[in-house]
Every structure is written in structure tokens, then in C-alpha cells.
XYZ file of C-alpha atoms in Angstrom:
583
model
C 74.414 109.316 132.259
C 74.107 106.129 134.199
C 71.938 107.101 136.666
C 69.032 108.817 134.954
C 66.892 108.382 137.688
C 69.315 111.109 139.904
C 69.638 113.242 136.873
C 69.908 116.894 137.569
C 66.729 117.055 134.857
C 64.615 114.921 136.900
C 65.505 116.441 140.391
C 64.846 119.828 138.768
C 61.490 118.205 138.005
C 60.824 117.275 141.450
C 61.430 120.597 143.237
C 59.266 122.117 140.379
C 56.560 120.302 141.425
C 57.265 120.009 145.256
C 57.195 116.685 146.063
C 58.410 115.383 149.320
C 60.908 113.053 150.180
C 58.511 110.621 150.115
C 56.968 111.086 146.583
C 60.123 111.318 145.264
C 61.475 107.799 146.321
C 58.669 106.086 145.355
C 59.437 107.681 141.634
C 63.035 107.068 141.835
C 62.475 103.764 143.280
C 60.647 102.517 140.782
C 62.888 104.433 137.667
C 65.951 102.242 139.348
C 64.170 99.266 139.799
C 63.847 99.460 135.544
C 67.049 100.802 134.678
C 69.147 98.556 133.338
C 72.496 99.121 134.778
C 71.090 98.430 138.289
C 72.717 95.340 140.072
C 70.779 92.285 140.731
C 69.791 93.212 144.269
C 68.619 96.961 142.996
C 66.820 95.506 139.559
C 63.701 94.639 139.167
C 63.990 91.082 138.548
C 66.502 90.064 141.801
C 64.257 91.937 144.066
C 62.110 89.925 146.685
C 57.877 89.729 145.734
C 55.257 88.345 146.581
C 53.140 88.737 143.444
C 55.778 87.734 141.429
C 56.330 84.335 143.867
C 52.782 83.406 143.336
C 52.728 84.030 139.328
C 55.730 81.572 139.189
C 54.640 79.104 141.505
C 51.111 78.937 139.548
C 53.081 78.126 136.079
C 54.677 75.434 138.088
C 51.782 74.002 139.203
C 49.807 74.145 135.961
C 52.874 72.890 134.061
C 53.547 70.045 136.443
C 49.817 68.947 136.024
C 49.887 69.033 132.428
C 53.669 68.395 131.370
C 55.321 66.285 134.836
C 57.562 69.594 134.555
C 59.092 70.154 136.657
C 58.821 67.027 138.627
C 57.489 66.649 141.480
C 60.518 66.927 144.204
C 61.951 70.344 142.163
C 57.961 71.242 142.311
C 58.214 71.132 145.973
C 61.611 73.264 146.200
C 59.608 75.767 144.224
C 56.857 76.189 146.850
C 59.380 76.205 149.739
C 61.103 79.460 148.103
C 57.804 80.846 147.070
C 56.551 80.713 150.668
C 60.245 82.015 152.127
C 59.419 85.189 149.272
C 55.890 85.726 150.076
C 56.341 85.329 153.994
C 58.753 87.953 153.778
C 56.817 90.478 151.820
C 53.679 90.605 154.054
C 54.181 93.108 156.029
C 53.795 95.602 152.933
C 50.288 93.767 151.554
C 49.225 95.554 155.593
C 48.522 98.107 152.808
C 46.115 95.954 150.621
C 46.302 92.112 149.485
C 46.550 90.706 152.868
C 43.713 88.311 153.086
C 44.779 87.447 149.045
C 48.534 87.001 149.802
C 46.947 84.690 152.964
C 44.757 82.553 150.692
C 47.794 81.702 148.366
C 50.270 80.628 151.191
C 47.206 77.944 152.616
C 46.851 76.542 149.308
C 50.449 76.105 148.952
C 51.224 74.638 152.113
C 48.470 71.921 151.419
C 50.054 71.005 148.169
C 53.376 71.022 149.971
C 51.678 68.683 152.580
C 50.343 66.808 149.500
C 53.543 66.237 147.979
C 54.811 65.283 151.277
C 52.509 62.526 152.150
C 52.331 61.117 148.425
C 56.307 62.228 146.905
C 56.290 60.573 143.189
C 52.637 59.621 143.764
C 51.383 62.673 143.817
C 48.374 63.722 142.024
C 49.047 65.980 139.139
C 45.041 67.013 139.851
C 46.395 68.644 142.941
C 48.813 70.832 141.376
C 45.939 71.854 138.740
C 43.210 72.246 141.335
C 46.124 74.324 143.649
C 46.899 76.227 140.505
C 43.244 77.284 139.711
C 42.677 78.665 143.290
C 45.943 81.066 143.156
C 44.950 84.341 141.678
C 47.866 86.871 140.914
C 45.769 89.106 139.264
C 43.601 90.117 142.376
C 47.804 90.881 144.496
C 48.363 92.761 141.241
C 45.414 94.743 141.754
C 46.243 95.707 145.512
C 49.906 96.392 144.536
C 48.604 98.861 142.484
C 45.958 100.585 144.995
C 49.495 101.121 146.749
C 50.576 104.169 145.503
C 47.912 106.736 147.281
C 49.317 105.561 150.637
C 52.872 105.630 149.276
C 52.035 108.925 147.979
C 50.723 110.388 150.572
C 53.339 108.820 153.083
C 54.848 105.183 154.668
C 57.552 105.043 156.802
C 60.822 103.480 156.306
C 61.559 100.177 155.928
C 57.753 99.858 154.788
C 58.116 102.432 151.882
C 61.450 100.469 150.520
C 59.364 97.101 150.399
C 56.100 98.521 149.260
C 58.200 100.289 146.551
C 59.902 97.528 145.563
C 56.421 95.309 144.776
C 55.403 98.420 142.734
C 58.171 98.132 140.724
C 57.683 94.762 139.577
C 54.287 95.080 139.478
C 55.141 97.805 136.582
C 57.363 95.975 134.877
C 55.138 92.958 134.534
C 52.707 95.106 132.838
C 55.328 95.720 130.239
C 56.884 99.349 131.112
C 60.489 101.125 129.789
C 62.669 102.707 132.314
C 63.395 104.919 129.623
C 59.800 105.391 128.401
C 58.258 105.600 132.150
C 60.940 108.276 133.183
C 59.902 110.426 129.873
C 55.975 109.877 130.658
C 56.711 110.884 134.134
C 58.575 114.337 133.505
C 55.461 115.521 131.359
C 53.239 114.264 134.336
C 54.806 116.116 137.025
C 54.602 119.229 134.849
C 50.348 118.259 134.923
C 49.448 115.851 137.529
C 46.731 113.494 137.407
C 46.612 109.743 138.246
C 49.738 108.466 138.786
C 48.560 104.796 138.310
C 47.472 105.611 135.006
C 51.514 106.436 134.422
C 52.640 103.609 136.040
C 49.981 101.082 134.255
C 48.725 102.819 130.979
C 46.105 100.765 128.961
C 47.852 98.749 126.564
C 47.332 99.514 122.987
C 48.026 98.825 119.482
C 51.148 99.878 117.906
C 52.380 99.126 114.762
C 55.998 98.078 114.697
C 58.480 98.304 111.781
C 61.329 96.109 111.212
C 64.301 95.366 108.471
C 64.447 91.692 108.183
C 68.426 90.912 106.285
C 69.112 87.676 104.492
C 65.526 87.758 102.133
C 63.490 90.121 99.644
C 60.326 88.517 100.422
C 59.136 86.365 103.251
C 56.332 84.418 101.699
C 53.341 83.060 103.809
C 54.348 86.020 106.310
C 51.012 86.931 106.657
C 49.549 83.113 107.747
C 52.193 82.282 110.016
C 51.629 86.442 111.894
C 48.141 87.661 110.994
C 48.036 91.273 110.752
C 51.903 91.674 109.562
C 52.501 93.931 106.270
C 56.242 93.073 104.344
C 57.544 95.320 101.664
C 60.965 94.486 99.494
C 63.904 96.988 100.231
C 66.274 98.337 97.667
C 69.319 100.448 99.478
C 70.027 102.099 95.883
C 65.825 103.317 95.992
C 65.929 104.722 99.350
C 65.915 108.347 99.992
C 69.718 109.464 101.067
C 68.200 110.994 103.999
C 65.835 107.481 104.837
C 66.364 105.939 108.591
C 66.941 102.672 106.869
C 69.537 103.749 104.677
C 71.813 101.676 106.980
C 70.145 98.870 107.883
C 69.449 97.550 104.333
C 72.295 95.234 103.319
C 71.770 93.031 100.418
C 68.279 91.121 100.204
C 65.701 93.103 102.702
C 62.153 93.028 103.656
C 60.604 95.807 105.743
C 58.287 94.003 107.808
C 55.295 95.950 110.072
C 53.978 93.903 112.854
C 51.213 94.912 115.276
C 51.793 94.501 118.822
C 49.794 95.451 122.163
C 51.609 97.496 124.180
C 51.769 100.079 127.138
C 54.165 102.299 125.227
C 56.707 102.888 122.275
C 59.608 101.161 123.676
C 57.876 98.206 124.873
C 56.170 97.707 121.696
C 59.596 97.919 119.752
C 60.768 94.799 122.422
C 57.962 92.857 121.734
C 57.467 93.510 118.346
C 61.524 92.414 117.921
C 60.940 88.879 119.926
C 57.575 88.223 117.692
C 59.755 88.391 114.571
C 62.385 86.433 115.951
C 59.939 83.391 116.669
C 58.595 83.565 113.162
C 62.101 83.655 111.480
C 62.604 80.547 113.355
C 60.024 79.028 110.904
C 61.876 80.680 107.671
C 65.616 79.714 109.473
C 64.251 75.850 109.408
C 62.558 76.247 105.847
C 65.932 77.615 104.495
C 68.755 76.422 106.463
C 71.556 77.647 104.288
C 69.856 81.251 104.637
C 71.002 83.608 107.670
C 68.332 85.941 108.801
C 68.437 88.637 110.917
C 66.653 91.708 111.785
C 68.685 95.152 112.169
C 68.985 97.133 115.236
C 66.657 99.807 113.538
C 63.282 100.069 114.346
C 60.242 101.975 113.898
C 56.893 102.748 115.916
C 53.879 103.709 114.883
C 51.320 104.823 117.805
C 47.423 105.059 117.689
C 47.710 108.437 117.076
C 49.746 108.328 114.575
C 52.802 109.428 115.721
C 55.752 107.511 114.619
C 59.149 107.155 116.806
C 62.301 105.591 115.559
C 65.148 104.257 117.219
C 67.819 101.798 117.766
C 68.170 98.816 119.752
C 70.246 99.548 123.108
C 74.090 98.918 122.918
C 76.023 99.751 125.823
C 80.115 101.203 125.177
C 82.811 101.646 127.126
C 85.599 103.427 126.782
C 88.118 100.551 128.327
C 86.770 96.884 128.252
C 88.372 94.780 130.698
C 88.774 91.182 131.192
C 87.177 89.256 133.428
C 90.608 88.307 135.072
C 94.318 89.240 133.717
C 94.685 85.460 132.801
C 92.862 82.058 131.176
C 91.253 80.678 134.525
C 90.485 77.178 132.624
C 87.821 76.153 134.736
C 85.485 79.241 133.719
C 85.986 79.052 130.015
C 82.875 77.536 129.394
C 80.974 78.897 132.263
C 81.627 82.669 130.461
C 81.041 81.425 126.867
C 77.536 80.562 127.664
C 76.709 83.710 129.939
C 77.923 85.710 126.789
C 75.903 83.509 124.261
C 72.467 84.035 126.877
C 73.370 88.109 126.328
C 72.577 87.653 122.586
C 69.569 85.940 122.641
C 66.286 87.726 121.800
C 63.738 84.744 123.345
C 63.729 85.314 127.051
C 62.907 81.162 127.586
C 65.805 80.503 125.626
C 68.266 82.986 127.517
C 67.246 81.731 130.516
C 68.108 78.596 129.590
C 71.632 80.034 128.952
C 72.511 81.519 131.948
C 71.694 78.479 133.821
C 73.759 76.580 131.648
C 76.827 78.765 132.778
C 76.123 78.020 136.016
C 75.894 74.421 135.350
C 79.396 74.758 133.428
C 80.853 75.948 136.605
C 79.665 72.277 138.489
C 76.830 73.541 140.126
C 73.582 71.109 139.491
C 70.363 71.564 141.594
C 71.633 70.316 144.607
C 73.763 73.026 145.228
C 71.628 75.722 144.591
C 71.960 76.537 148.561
C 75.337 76.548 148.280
C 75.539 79.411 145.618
C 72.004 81.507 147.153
C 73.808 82.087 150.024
C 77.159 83.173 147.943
C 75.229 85.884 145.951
C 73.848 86.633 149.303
C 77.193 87.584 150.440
C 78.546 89.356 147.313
C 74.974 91.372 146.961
C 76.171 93.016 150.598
C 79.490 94.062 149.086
C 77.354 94.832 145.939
C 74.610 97.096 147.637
C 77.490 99.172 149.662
C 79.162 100.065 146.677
C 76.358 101.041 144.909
C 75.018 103.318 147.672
C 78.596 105.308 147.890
C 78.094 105.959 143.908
C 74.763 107.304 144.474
C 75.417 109.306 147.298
C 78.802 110.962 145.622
C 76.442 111.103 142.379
C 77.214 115.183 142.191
C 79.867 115.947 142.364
C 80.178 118.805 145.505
C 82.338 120.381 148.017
C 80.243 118.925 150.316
C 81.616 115.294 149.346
C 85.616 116.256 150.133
C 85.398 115.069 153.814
C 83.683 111.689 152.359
C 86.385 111.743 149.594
C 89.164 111.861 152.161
C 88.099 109.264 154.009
C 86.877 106.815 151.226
C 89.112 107.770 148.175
C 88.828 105.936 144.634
C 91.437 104.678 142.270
C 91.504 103.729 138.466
C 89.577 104.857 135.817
C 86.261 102.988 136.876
C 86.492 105.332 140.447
C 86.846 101.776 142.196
C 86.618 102.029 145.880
C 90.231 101.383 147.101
C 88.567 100.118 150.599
C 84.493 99.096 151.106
C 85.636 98.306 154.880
C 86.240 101.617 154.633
C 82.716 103.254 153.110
C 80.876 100.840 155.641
C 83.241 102.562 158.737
C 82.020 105.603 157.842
C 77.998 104.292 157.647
C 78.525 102.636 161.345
C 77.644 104.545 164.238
C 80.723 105.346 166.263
C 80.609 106.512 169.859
C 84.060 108.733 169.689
C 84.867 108.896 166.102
C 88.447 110.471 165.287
C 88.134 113.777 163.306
C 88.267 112.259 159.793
C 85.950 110.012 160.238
C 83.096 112.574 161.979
C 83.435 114.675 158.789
C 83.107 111.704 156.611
C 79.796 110.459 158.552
C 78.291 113.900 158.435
C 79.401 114.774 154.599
C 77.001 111.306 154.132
C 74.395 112.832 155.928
C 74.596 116.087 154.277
C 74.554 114.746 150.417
C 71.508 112.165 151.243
C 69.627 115.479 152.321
C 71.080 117.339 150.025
C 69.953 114.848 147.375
C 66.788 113.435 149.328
C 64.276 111.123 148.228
C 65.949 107.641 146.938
C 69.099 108.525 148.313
C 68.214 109.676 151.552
C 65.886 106.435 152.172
C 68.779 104.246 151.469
C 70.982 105.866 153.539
C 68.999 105.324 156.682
C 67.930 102.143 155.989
C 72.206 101.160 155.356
C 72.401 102.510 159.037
C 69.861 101.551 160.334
C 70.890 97.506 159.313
C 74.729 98.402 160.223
C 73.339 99.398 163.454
C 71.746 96.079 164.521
C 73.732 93.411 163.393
C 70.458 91.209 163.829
C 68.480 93.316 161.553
C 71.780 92.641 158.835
C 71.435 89.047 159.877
C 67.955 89.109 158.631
C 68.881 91.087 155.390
C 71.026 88.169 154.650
C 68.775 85.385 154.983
C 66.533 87.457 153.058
C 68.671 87.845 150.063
C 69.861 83.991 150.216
C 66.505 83.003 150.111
C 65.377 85.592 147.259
C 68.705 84.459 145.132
C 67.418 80.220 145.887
C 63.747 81.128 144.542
C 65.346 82.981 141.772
C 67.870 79.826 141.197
C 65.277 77.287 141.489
C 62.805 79.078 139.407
C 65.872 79.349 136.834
C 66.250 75.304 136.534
C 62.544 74.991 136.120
C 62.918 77.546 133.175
C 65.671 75.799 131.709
C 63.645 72.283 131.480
C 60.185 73.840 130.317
C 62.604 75.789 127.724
C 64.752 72.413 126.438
C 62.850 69.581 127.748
C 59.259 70.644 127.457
C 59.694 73.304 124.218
C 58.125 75.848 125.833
C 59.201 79.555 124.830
C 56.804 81.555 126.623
C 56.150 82.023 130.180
C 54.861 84.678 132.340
C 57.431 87.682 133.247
C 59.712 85.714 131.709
C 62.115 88.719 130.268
C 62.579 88.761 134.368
C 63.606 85.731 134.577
C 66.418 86.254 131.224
C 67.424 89.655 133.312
C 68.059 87.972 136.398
C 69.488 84.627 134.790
C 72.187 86.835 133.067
C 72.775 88.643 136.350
C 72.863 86.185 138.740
C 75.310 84.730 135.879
C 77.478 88.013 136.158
C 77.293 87.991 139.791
C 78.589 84.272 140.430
C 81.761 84.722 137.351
C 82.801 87.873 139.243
C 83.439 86.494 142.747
C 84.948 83.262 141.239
C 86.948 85.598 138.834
C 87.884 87.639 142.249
C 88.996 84.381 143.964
C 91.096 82.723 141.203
C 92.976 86.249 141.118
C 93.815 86.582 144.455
C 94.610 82.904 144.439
C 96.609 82.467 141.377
C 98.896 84.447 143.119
C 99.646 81.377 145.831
C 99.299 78.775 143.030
C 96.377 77.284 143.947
C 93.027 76.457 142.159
C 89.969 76.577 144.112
C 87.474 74.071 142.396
C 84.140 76.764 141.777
C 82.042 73.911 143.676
C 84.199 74.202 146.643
C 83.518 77.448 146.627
C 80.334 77.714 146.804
C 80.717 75.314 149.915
C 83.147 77.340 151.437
C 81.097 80.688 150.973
C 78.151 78.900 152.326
C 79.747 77.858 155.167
C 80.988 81.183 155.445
C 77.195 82.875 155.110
C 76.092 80.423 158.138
C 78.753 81.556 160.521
C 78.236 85.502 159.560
C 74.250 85.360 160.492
C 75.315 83.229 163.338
C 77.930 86.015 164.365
C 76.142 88.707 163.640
C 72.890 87.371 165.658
C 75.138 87.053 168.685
C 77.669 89.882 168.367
C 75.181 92.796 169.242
C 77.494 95.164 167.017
C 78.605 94.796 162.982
C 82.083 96.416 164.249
C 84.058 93.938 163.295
C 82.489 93.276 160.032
C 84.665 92.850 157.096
C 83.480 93.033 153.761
C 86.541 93.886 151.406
C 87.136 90.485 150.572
C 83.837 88.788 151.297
C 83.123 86.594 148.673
C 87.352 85.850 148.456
C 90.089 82.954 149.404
C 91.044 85.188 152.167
C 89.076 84.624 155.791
C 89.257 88.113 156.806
C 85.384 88.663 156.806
C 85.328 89.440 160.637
C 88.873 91.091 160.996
C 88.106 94.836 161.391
C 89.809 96.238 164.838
C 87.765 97.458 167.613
C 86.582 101.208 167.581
């Protein structure tokens, strides 16, 4: 099931142990925030945070002291985002962090000033001094004094932001969707300290591996202390033995210990350890291909041992990005494939912004394309919450089918103008749509927690088309920190050789999404123009969708109403995105 965190399992769970609708969005919250499958504005690593602004400003700093990367004008672009993220997330640190989260926005706007006054004069001591006074640890530590208030109850919007900060906060620490969701169905059954859940102590596990290409990999144990090999013969395995399948040819079993807060994570980590050593083995014997099979095995402190494979999604029907060659993007969605198949995070990162580059876009643009995810994410976000809310299937979603019917195999919506009609408050509705607007309310009760918070807070925005405006400028300047932190990890990956930087499996998530994202409005408007002939350049339109951005936050802070609203074809060719009629 996609959706695990809406499962009728888990929501069994929940009534089980009666938790409110509270306690229960804080827990889904956090499951979707993990899950995979979520959308860059739902997933972890596209969501707006304060802690997570301040750990990447502080590599930038200390790296720009040490390295001159990134230099010092892309430094400064860096702090500008980080302030937009953190300025926006201070309402939740009311809750905890405040006077931190205040600290760490004065010392960056005196290196900002700093950078200012001096430009390519400025004193790398600055940056180091700047980066020794920011603490992350001590916002990570409020984040997670967070969840007795969320637990025992915080309003809307406040709950969605705090929520939001936990999540990131967990997956920092290292955390499994999959894992987390498991650990949390045996806690509701015995509840005790749900922080101890959400951040478990991290400990050893011992991770097992089949390493193709090689019988033995000598000096293993110099180049990873601790690490155990062992040569594999597929004709002396047991016919029953888990790696039956995964020897082919020359194999080593390989065990390597790893520090982890569970199974899952361990496997992850254990996985991108072994990659960075083969790298040492691929340069000693270049005519040799190594790899390591999906396959894994995990031995806990315990000793229990869990086995498993590394994720693959299916589908049933693949589908092309468009029905034709659009030149232009060839290159753009080689590399976004490529960054999908690399293990090091650094490295992947480095890929997806190297699709984006492919496209045209280069640093100076990055304003250009923020505010175009900005505008997709909208189309994005009310797509996603029609899914969730028709997640079970009911008689009590007819009246919503009617109104907003699907088509295709994928259940596409055949109109989102038509799902946000039915989420605007309407002062004489017509009969179809009244049922349609109450069937919504009905299944977010009926469903409650997650659900139930998003629905309000979709109608609550759609009902001040300020409050919208603001959710824009929010996500444009979320997607530019995201962007810009994306170029810096791109040069510290290719110029400066790092591989390793703080959250940076984040920053690979997001880089692949934001990747995603941009090839499927540029695939949307080469379709719908192809059928006029033309050819859109992909810089243009980013220019043209910024422009576009600007004059719907300048519309909507004026209009008093999102009535008019379009958001069908948003992100398209077509100018249509304020062409609704009157109700």
C-alpha cells in the first residue's frame, strides 16, 4: 500500500489505544514526512526548518573558512535563504528553542553584514568564528522536548509546523519510515516515552553484505577496522540459504559494523560504507566490476538477525515522461536517472543538480526556478490531499466522486480546478457541489488525525487568498534554500572532494525530487506545446513561471478571494491561471 501511514492496521492501532486527533497527526505526520513516495513539499527533505537551515549554513561557514567553498558571494546567498527558512519557522520554537533559534539569526546577520562591507575581502576567520558560535545541537534538543506539548495538544497551523521540525529532526538522527512505523505499532500497544521511539540510542549492529566481482578483498580489514570477509561458493550454500541468489561468480560475504538507531538504517549505512571502500578496490583493479547485491543481513545487539532486500519500487504500466523525444531534456533526464543509482548521497546530489544545469539553469537563475516549484508544489499538494482524503474507499466519497471524477489507470484527476471548487467556501453552492464539500468534511472526520488537519488548513489558505499568498512565498523561498544549498553540494562534492556532509541523504532526496519536479512541468509544457509547434526554451520558462509566481501573490494579496484561481494548468504554456468564472 502506498500510504502506510493511513493503513487500516495503523488506524486500527490508534482507536485501540485512543488517541485524539491530535496524537494521531503528530504520528502520521511524522510516518509521511519519511515515507518515501511523499512529494517534495510532503517529504522530509523539501519541508521548511529551522534546525536543518542552521546545520547547513554552519557547514558553509566552516567549509568556506577552511576550503574558499563555496565562495564568498554563493556564501552570502546561503545565509539569505537560511534566514528566509529560520524566520519562517519561529513561531513553532514559541514551544522551546526560541532564545537558540534568536542567537543563530544575530550571528548570521553580522556575517552577512561582514560579507557586505568586505565582498571578496572577507575574512575566512569570520565565517569560522560565525560557525563556532551556531549550535544545532542545542535546536535539536528543543525540537525534541516538542512532543509533550504536541502530545498533549497545539492548535492548527502550529501543530502542522511543529510537526514538520519533528520530522526532520527524526530523520537526521537516522530513522526508517518503515522501521519507525513498526516500532510505533508495538508502542501504542505499551506506551512509554515516545521520544525514546522517535530518537532511540544508536547502537551497534553488525551488517552483512555480498560483495560480486572478487573472492577475497585483501587489506579489507585496514582500510574498515572492525569488518569480517568470508569467500562464497553458490555450489556450497545450503539450497534453502538467503544468499543463494545473490552469489554470482567470485563473492565475498563481507560483515561491517555500523552505529545505528535501528535495523533498516543500519542496512543503509552499512551499504554506503562498503561502497566508499570498493572505491579503493574499483581504482586498485580497474578492469574488475564490483558490486554489492541487493541482499542484506542485520545482526542486532541482541542478537537477533533480520534480512532483507534493498527497496525497488514496480509498476504495473511505466510511462514516459512525454509521448515524444523533447531534445532539449535528453540530457537533463539522463542525469536525474544516473543521480537515482547512486549509493553516495554527495555524489547524487551532485547529479541532480547537474540535470538542472543540463536544462540551462546556472546559479543565477535559481529564483527563477524556486518560484516555479513553488507553483507546481500548489498543484502538487491539492492532488495529494484528494488521494488521501478518498484513501478508503466509502459510500461516503460518491458525492465527492461525482463532482471530482478520475480517469486512466493512475485515477488522474480529470480537473484540480475542480477538487479546489469543492475546498473553497461558497456562499450558495448548487446541489452537487454542497454534497461534494460536505462528503470532504465527512471522510477527514471520518478518517481524522493527518487527514483532518490538512483539510482545514487547505481551507483555511483557500479562504484568505493572503494567507495562500504567504504559502507561496514560503515554498519559493524553501525550494531557493534547497537550490542554493544544492550548488554548494555539488562544488564541495566535485571541486572540493568532499563525500560526506551533514543530513546529506536529505539533500540526495530532495536533489532527485526537486529534479522530478522541474522535468515534469517542462515535460507538461512541451506536450501541450508541441501541439502548436512551438519550443519553449526551459530557461524561458522558468522566466515566464516566475513572472507568473510574482503576479499570483500580487493578485492574490489584493483580490480578497482565491475564486478565480486556476490551477489546472499552472505550471503550463497556457495563461489560464486566473480564469475560473465567478461563483
Amino acid at each position: 500500500m502506498r500510504y502506510q501511514y493511513l493503513d487500516a492496521r495503523l488506524r486500527q492501532a490508534f482507536d485501540d489505544a485512543g488517541l485524539d486527533r491530535g496524537q494521531r497527526a503528530l504520528l502520521q505526520g511524522v510516518l509521511r514526512a519519511l515515507d518515501p513516495d511523499a512529494h517534495l513539499g510532503e517529504h522530509v527533505a523539501g519541508l521548511n526548518s529551522a534546525y536543518l537551515a542552521v546545520t547547513r549554513v554552519q557547514t558553509a561557514l566552516e567549509s568556506h573558512a577552511t576550503e574558499d567553498q563555496p565562495r564568498w558571494n554563493l556564501l552570502r546567498r546561503i545565509i539569505a535563504t537560511s534566514l528566509a527558512c529560520m524566520d519562517a519557522a519561529k513561531p513553532a520554537y514559541a514551544h522551546g528553542g526560541g532564545l537558540e533559534l534568536a542567537k543563530a539569526r544575530r550571528v548570521l546577520v553580522k556575517v552577512d553584514a561582514a560579507i557586505a562591507a568586505d565582498g571578496q575581502k572577507f575574512d575566512p576567520q569570520v565565517a569560522a568564528d560565525a560557525a563556532a558560535k551556531l549550535d544545532p545541537k542545542k535546536l535539536r534538543a528543543a525540537v525534541q522536548r516538542w512532543v509533550t506539548p504536541l502530545w498533549n495538544g497545539v492548535e492548527l497551523p502550529l501543530r502542522a509546523r511543529m510537526i514538520a521540525e519533528v520530522a526532520v529532526v527524526v530523520a537526521v538522527h537516522g530513522r526508517d519510515g518503515r522501521q519507525l512505523r513498526t516500532d510505533l505499532l508495538r508502542w501504542l500497544k505499551k506506551r512509554g516515552d515516545l521520544a525514546e521511539v522517535l530518537w532511540p540510542r544508536r547502537q551497534k549492529h553488525v551488517v552483512a553484505f555480498v560483495v560480486r566481482g572478487a573472492r577475497v578483498l585483501r587489506h579489507l580489514d585496514g582500510l574498515l577496522p572492525g569488518a569480517r570477509q568470508e569467500p562464497l561458493h553458490r555450489n556450497r550454500l545450503p539450497k534453502d540459504d538467503f544468499l543463494k541468489e545473490a552469489v554470482s561468480g567470485s563473492s565475498v560475504l563481507v560483515r561491517v559494523p555500523v552505529e545505528a538507531a535501528d535495523v533498516h538504517t543500519a542496512a543503509l549505512r552499512g551499504r554506503r560504507i562498503l561502497s566508499e571502500v570498493l572505491d579503493q578496490y574499483a581504482a586498485g583493479e580497474r578492469l574488475t566490476e564490483l558490486t554489492i547485491a541487493p541482499v542484506w543481513q542485520v545482526s542486532e545487539p541482541g542478537g537477533r538477525v533480520t534480512r532483507g532486500t534493498e527497496h525497488r519500487r514496480t509498476v504495473g504500466n511505466a510511462y514516459p515522461l512525454t509521448a515524444y523525444w523533447p531534445a532539449e531534456l535528453r540530457s537533463a533526464m539522463r542525469v536525474a536517472n544516473l543521480a537515482r543509482q547512486v549509493d553516495a548521497p554527495m555524489a547524487s546530489a551532485g547529479l541532480a543538480w547537474s540535470a538542472l544545469e543540463a536544462t540551462g539553469l546556472d546559479p543565477g537563475k535559481i529564483a527563477w526556478l524556486a518560484k516555479a516549484c513553488a507553483l507546481q508544489m500548489l498543484r502538487q499538494h491539492l492532488v495529494s490531499l484528494h488521494v488521501v482524503v478518498t484513501n478508503h474507499d466509502t459510500d461516503l466519497r460518491k458525492p465527492l466522486d461525482a463532482h471530482v471524477p478520475t480517469t486512466g489507470v493512475k485515477h488522474h484527476l480529470k480537473s484540480v480546478d475542480a477538487r479546489l471548487e469543492a475546498l473553497v467556501r461558497h456562499n450558495r453552492p448548487d446541489a452537487q457541489l454542497d454534497a461534494a464539500q460536505k462528503a470532504i468534511t465527512a471522510l477527514a472526520e471520518s478518517e481524522g488525525g493527518l487527514v483532518q488537519d490538512l483539510t482545514e488548513l487547505w481551507r483555511a489558505r483557500l479562504a484568505d487568498s493572503k494567507v495562500l499568498a504567504g504559502w507561496l512565498r514560503e515554498q519559493e523561498n524553501t525550494a531557493a534554500a534547497l537550490l542554493e544549498w544544492l550548488y554548494v553540494t555539488r562544488n564541495l562534492a566535485f571541486h572540493a572532494g568532499r563525500f560526506a556532509s551533514p543530513a546529506d541523504t536529505l539533500t540526495a532526496h530532495a536533489g532527485q525530487a526537486v529534479a522530478d519536479l522541474t522535468l515534469e512541468f517542462l515535460g507538461n509544457w512541451r506536450t501541450v506545446e508541441r501541439r502548436s509547434r512551438q519550443e519553449t526554451s526551459a530557461v524561458e520558462i522558468y522566466r515566464r513561471l516566475a513572472q507568473r509566481q510574482d503576479q499570483l501573490v500580487a493578485r492574490l494579496k489584493r483580490a480578497g478571494s482565491v475564486r478565480r484561481l486556476s490551477v489546472e494548468d499552472i505550471s503550463g504554456p497556457d495563461e489560464k491561471w486566473w480564469s475560473r468564472g465567478r461563483n
